XYZ file of C-alpha atoms in Angstrom:
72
model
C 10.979 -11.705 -9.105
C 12.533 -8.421 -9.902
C 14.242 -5.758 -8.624
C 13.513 -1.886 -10.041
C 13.755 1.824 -8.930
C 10.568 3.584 -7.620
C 11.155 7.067 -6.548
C 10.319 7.800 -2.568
C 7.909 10.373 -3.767
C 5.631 8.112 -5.765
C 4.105 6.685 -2.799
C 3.249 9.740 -1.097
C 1.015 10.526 -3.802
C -2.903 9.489 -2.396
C -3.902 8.381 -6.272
C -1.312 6.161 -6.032
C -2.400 3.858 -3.515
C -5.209 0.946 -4.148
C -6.693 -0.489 -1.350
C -8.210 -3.912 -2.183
C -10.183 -6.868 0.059
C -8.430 -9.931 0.147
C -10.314 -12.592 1.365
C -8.660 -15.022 3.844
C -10.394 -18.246 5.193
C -13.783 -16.261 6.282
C -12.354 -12.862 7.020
C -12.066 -9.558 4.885
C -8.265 -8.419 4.659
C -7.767 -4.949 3.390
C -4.293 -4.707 1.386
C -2.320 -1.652 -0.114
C -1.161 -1.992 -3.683
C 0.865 0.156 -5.466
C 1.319 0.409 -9.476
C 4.463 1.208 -11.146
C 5.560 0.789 -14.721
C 3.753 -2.634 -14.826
C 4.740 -3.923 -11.395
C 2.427 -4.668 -7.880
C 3.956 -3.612 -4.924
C 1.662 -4.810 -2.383
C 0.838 -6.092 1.063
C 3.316 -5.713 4.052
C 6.190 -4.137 1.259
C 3.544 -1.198 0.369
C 2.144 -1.430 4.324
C 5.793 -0.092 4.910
C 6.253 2.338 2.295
C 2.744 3.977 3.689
C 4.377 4.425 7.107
C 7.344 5.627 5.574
C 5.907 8.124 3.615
C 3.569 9.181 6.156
C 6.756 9.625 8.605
C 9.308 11.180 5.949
C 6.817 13.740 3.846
C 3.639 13.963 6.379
C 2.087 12.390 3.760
C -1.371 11.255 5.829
C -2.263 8.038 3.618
C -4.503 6.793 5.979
C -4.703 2.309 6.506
C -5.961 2.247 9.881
C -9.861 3.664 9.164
C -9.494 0.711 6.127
C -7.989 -2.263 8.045
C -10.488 -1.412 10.637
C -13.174 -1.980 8.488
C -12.814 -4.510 5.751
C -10.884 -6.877 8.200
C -14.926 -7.282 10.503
């Protein structure tokens, strides 16, 4: 565990975020990831900072169209 800086702007950016599948039981998850300076922020933590960003810079990352799909 760690705790670091990441600048609010960083996730706004669209080549920031990875969206991967996560398999669960027999189910298709999809789940954000972020990269930064050698850590993963990912699952509900970069979830939140999508909604934040999209709320605080309009920044229209899209995870509904994804969730949608890769959780059928």
């Amino acid at each position: 565990e760690s705790v670091f800086e990441v600048p609010v702007n960083f996730f706004a950016e669209p080549e920031q975020l990875h969206l991967d599948d996560f398999v669960y039981g027999e189910r298709i998850r999809g789940v954000p990831r972020y990269e930064y300076e050698g850590y993963t922020i990912w699952g509900i933590t970069a979830a939140i900072m999508v909604q934040l960003v999209n709320l605080a810079f309009d920044a229209k990352l899209d995870l509904e169209d994804y969730w949608k799909g890769a959780s059928s």
